[in-house]
mmCIF file of C-alpha atoms in Angstrom:
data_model
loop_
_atom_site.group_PDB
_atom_site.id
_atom_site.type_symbol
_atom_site.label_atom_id
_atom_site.label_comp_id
_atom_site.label_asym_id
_atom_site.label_seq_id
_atom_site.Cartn_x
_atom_site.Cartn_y
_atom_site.Cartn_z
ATOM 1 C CA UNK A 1 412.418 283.594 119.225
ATOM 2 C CA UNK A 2 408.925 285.173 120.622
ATOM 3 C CA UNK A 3 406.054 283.443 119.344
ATOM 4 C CA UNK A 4 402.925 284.744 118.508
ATOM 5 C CA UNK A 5 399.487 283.350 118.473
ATOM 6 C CA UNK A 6 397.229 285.041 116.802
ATOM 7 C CA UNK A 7 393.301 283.775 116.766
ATOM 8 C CA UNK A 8 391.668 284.587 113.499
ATOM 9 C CA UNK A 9 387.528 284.767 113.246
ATOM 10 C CA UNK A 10 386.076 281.518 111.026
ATOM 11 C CA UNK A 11 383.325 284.478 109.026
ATOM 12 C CA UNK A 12 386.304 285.668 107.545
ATOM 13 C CA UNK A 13 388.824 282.520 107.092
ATOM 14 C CA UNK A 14 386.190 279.435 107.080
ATOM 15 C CA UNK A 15 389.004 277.406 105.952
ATOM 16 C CA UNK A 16 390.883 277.947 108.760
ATOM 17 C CA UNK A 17 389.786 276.135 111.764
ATOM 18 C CA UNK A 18 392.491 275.840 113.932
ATOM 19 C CA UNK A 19 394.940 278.930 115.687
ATOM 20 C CA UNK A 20 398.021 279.740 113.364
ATOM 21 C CA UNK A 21 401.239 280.875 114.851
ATOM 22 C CA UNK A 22 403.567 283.140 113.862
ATOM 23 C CA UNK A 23 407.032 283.574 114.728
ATOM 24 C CA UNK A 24 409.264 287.058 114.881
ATOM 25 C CA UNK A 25 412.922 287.283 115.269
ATOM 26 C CA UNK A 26 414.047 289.573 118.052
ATOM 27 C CA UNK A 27 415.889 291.651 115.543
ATOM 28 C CA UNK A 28 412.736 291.833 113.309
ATOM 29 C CA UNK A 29 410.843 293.503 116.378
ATOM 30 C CA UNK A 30 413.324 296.301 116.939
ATOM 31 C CA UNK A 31 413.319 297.806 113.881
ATOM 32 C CA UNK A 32 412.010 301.327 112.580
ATOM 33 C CA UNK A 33 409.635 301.177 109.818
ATOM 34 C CA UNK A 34 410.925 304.811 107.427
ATOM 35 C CA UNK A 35 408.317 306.956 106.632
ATOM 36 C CA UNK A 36 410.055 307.558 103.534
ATOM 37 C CA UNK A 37 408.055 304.634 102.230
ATOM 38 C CA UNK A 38 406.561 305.522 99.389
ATOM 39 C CA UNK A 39 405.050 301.721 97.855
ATOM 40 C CA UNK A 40 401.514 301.458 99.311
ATOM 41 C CA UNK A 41 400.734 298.452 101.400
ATOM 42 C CA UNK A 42 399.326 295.810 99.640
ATOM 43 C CA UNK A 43 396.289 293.769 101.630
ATOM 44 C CA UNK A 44 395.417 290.272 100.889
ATOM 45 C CA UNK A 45 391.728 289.990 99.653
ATOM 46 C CA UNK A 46 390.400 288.738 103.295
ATOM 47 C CA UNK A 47 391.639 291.696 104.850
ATOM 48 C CA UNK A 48 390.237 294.015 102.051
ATOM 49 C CA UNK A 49 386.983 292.698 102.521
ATOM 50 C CA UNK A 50 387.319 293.393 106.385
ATOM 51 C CA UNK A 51 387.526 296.981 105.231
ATOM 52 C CA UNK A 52 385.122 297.478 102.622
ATOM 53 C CA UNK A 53 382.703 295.657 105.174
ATOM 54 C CA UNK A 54 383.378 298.128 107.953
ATOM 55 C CA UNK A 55 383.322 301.100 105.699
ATOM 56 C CA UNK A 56 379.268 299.938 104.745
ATOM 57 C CA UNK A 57 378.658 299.697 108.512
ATOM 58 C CA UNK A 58 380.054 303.160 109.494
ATOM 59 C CA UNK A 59 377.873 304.668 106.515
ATOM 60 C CA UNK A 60 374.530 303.092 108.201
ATOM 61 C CA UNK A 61 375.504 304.524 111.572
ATOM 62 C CA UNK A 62 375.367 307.886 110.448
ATOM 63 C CA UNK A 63 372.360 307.913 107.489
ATOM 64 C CA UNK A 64 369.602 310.282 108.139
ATOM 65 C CA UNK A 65 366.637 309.532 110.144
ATOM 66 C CA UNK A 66 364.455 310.376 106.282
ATOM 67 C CA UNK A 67 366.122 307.711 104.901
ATOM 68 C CA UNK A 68 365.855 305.253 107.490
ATOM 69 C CA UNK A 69 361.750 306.404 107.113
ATOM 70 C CA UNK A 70 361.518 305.648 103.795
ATOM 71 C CA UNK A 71 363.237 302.441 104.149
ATOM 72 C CA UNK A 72 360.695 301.516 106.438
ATOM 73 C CA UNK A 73 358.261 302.912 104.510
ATOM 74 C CA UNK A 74 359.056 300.965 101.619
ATOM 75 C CA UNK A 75 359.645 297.467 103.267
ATOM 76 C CA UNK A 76 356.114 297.956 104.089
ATOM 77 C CA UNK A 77 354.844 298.365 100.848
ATOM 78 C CA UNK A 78 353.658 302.232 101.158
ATOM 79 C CA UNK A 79 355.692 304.616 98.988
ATOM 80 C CA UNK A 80 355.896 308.671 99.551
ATOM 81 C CA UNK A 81 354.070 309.293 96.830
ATOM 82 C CA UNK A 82 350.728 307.050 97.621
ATOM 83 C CA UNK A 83 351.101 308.690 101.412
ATOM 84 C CA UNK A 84 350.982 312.474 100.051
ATOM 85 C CA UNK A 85 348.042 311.446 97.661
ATOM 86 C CA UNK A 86 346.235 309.806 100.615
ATOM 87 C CA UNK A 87 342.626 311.356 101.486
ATOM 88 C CA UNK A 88 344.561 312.783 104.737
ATOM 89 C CA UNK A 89 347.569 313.717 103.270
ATOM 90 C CA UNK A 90 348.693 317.112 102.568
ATOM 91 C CA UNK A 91 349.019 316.921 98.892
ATOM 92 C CA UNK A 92 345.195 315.912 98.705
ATOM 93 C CA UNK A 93 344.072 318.258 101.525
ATOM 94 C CA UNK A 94 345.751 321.104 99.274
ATOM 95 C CA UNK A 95 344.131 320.073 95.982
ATOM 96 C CA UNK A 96 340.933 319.799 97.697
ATOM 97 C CA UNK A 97 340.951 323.083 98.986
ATOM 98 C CA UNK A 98 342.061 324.471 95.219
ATOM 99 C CA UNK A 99 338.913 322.506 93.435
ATOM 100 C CA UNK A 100 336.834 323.889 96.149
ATOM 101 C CA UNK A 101 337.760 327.548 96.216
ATOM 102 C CA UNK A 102 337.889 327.826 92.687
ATOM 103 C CA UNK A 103 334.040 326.032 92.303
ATOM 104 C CA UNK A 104 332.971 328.484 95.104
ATOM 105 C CA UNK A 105 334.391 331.378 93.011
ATOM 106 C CA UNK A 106 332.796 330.371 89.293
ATOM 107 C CA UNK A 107 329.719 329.854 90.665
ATOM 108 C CA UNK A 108 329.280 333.164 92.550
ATOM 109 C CA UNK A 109 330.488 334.943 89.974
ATOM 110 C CA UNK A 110 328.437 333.288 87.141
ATOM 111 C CA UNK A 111 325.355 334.018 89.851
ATOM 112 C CA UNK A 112 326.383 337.449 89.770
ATOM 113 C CA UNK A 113 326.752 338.022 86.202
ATOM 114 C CA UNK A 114 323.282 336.138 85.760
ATOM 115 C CA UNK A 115 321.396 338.263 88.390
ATOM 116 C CA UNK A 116 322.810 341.550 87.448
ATOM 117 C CA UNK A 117 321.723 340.805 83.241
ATOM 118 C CA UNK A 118 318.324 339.899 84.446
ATOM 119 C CA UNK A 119 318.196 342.519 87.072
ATOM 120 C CA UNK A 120 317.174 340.145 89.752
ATOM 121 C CA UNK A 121 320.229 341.521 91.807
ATOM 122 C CA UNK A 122 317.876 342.232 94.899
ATOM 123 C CA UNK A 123 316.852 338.806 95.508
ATOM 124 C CA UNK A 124 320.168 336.656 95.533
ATOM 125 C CA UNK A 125 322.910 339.723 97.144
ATOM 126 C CA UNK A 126 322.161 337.462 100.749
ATOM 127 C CA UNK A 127 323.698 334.849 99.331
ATOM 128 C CA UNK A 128 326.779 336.610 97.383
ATOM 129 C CA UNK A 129 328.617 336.227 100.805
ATOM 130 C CA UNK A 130 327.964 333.017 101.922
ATOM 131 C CA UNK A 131 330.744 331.081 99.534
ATOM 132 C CA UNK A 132 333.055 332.654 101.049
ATOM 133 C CA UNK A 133 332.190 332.254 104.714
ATOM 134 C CA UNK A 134 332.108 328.190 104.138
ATOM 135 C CA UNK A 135 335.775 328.436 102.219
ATOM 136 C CA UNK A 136 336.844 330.487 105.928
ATOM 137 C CA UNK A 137 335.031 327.523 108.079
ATOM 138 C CA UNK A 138 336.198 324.767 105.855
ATOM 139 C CA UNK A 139 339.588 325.639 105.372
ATOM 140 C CA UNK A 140 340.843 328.741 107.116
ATOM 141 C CA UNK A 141 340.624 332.578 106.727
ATOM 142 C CA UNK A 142 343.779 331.625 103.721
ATOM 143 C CA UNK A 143 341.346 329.821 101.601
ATOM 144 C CA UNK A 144 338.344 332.468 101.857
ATOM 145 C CA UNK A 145 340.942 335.057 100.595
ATOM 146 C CA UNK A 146 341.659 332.982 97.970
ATOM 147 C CA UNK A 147 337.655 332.752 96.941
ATOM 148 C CA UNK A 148 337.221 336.280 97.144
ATOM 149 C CA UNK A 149 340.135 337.307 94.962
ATOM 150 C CA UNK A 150 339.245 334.524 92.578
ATOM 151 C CA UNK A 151 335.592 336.002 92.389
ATOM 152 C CA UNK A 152 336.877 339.293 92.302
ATOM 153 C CA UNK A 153 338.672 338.706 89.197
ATOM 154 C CA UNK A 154 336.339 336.661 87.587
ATOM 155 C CA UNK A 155 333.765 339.381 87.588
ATOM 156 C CA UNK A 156 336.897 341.911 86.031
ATOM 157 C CA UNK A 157 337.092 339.489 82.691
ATOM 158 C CA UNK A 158 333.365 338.769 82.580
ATOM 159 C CA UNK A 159 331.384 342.030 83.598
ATOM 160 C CA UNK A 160 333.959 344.830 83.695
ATOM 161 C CA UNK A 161 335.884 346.651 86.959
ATOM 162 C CA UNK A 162 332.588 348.448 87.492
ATOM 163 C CA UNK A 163 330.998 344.845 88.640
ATOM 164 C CA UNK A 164 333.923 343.686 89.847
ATOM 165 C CA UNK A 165 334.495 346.709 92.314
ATOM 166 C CA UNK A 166 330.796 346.437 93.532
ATOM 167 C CA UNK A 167 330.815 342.894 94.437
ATOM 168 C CA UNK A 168 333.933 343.672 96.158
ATOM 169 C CA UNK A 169 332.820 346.580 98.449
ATOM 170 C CA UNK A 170 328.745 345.466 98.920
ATOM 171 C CA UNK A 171 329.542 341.496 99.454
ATOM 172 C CA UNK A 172 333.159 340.405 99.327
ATOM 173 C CA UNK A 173 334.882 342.375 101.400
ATOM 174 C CA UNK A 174 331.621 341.815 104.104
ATOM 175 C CA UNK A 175 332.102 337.914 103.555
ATOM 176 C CA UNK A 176 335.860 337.805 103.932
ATOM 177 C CA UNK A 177 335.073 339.800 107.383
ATOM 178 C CA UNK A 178 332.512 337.470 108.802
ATOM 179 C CA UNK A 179 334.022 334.398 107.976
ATOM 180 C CA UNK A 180 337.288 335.251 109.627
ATOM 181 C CA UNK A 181 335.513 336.457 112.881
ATOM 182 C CA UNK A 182 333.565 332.929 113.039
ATOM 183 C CA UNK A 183 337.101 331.471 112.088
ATOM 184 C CA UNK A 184 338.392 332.889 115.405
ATOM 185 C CA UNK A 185 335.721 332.284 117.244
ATOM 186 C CA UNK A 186 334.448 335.825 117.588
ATOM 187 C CA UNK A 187 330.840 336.599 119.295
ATOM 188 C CA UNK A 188 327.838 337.773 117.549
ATOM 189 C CA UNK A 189 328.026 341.181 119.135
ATOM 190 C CA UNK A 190 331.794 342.001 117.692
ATOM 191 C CA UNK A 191 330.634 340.370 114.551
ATOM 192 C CA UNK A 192 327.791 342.019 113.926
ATOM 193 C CA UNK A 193 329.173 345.176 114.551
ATOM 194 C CA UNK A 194 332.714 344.922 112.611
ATOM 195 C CA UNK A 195 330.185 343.680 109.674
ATOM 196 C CA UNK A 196 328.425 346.708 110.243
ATOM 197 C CA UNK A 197 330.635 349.298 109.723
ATOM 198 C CA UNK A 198 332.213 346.979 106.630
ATOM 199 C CA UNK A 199 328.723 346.921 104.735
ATOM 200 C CA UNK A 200 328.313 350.995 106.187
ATOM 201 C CA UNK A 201 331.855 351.906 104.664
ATOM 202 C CA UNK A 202 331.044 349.606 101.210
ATOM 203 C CA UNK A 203 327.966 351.400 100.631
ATOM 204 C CA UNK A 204 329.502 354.528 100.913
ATOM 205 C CA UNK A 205 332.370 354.012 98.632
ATOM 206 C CA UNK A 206 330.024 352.433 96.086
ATOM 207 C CA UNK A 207 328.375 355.583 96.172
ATOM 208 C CA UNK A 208 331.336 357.818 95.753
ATOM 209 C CA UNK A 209 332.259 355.268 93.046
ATOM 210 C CA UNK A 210 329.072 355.808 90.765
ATOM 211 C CA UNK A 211 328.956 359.718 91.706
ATOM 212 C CA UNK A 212 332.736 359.329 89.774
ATOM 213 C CA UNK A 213 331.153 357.739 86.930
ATOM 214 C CA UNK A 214 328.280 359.814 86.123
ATOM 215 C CA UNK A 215 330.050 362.724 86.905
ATOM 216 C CA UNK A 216 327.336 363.663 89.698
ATOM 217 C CA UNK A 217 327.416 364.328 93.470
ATOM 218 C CA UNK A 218 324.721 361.506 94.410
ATOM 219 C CA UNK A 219 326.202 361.609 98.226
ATOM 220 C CA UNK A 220 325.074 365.577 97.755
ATOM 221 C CA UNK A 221 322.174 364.939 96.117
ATOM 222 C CA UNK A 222 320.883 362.393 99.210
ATOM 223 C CA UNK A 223 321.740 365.428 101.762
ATOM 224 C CA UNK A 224 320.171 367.890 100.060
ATOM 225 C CA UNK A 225 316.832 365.372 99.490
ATOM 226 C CA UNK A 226 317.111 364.577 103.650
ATOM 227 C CA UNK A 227 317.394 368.301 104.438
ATOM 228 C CA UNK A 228 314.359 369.305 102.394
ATOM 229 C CA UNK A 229 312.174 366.311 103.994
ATOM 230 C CA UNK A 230 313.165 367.151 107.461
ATOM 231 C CA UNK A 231 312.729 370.812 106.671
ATOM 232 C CA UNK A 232 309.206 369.892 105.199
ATOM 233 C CA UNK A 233 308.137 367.818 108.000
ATOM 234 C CA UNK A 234 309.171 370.557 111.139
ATOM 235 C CA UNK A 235 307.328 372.872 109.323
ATOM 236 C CA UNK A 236 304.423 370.737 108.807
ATOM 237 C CA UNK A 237 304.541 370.058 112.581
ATOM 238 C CA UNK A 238 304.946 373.976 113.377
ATOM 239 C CA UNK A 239 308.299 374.092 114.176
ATOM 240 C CA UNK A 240 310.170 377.315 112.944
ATOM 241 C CA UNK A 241 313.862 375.761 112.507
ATOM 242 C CA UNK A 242 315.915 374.997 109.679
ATOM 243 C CA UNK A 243 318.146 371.769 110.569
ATOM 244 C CA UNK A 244 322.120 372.525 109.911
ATOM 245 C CA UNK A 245 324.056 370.244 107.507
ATOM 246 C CA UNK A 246 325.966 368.570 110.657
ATOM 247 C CA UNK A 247 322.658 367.563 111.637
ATOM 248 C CA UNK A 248 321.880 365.875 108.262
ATOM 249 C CA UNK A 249 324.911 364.207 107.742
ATOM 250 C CA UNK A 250 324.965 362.693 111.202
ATOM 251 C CA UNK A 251 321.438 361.476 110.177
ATOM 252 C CA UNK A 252 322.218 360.398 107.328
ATOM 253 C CA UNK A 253 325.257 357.983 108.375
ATOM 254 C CA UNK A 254 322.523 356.753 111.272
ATOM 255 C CA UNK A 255 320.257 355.851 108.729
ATOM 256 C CA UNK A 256 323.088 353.948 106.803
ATOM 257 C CA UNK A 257 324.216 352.074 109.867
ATOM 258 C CA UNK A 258 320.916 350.907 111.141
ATOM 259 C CA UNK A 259 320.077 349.396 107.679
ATOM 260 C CA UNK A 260 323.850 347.671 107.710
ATOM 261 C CA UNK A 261 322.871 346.207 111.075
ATOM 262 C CA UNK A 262 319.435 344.747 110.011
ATOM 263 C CA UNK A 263 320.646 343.513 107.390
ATOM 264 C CA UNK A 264 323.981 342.091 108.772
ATOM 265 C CA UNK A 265 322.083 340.847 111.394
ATOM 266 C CA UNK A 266 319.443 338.895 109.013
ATOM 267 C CA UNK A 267 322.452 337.176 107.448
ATOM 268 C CA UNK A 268 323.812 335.973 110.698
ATOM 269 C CA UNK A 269 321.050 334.685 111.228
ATOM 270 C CA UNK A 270 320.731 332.887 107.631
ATOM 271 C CA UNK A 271 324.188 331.994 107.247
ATOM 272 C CA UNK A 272 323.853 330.370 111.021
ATOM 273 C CA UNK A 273 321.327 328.145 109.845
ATOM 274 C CA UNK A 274 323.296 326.651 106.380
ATOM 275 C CA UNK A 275 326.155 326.067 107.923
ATOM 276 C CA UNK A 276 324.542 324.091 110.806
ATOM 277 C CA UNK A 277 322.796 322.162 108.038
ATOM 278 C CA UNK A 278 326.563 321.835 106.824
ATOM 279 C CA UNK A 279 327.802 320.185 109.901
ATOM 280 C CA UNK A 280 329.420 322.923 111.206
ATOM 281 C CA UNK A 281 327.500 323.551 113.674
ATOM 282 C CA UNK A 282 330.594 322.948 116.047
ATOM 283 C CA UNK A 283 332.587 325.503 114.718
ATOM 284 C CA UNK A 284 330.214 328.036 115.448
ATOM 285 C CA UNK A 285 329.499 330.380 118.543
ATOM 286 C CA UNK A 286 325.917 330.888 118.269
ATOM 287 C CA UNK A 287 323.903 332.612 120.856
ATOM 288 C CA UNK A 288 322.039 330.603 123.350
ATOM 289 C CA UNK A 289 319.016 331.185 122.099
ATOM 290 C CA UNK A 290 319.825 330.497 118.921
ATOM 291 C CA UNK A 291 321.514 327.172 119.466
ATOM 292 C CA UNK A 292 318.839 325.876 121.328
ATOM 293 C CA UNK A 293 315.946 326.706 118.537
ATOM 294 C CA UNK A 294 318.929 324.890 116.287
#
């Protein structure tokens, strides 16, 4: 006879306080168990419990670090839900920006429609731009996209493609420029310019845009008017020379340039001066000068 002593934990068997021994016959020990068996083995409850206990543990070992998160999350007393709706979490930040863009959009285009029915047009086109430069500062170059194609196609169900294609080549498209070079962090010089030839090329295309309308050449109309002036004036001054069409058009696109640049430049200037009442003054490169008479 070999005995064997076997300790047993008190968790599991708190009635058993003492060691219990167990004893094997030598014959018992050299025997084969078949694998023919085909009964399953039967466990007492204790040792069931063992395993149903250690199964639980091996499943906590290897949950995901997401739910451990919101475990912790929620033994705190803050759910996922009230941390997405926070004022700095996405799901606000998002919403935010919507409301925003979409306020920015009505009211230019309700502006728009107003000022183009009472033919006041003149006086509020410097500010046509300007919603969607603070959408770009605000919120990124994403969310001024989203203003100008929102005022784009307000002004298609309200006032007709015509409107809608002249706000987008005379202010949009000049707006959605300028506010992503002050997004990047552009100077004035590169902005002024790239606005430059944006407003220059708008113009133009507006142009071509109501010669297709009327059915009339206005773009040859304007040449032919600049060529008789010039002509007029060289021969008031005594000069004997007729001025070649190359001549005129190259004056001509001058013209159209310089008055792009004053005026791009006069709503740098403008815009500079809102937004820094805005309080985002930091997010802008202003010129020296400038930011010093800020």
């Amino acid at each position: 006879m070999i005995p064997l002593r076997t300790y047993l934990h008190s968790s599991f068997f708190p009635s058993i306080s003492k060691p219990t021994t167990f004893s094997l016959h030598p014959h018992f020990l050299s025997l084969h168990f078949s694998p023919s068996l085909k009964s399953p083995l039967k466990l007492k409850p204790p040792f069931s419990s063992i395993l149903v206990k250690a199964s639980n543990f091996g499943v906590a070992v290897f949950s995901n670090e997401n739910e451990e998160e919101e475990e912790e999350e929620e033994d705190k007393g803050v759910s996922k839900e009230l941390h997405d709706l926070s004022p700095n979490g996405p799901v606000y930040q998002k919403t935010l920006q919507l409301v925003e863009c979409s306020m920015f959009a009505a009211l230019t285009g309700l502006v728009y429609f107003l000022s183009n029915s009472l033919a006041i047009e003149n006086y509020f086109s410097c500010f046509f731009s300007l919603p969607i430069v603070i959408s770009s500062m605000r919120w990124g170059v994403d969310a001024g996209r989203k203003t100008l194609v929102a005022t784009t196609i307000l002004l298609f169900v309200l006032s007709g493609p015509v409107k809608a294609l002249t706000y987008l080549l005379k202010h949009g498209i000049v707006g959605y420029t300028m506010g992503t070079l002050w997004r990047s962090g552009a100077s004035w010089n590169l902005s002024i310019f790239l606005c430059t030839i944006v407003r220059s090329l708008g113009a133009v295309g507006f142009v071509l845009i109501s010669s297709f309308l009327i059915r009339e050449n206005i773009l040859a109309l304007i040449t032919i008017n600049i060529h008789a002036s010039l002509t007029f004036v060289l021969t008031a001054s005594g000069v004997n020379s007729i001025p070649s069409m190359n001549l005129i058009y190259s004056l001509f696109g001058t013209l159209v340039l310089l008055n792009s640049g004053c005026f791009m430049f006069l709503l740098h200037l403008l815009y500079s001066v809102f937004l820094t009442r805005m309080g985002l003054k930091s997010s802008l490169r202003l010129p020296r000068w400038l930011e010093r008479n800020l």
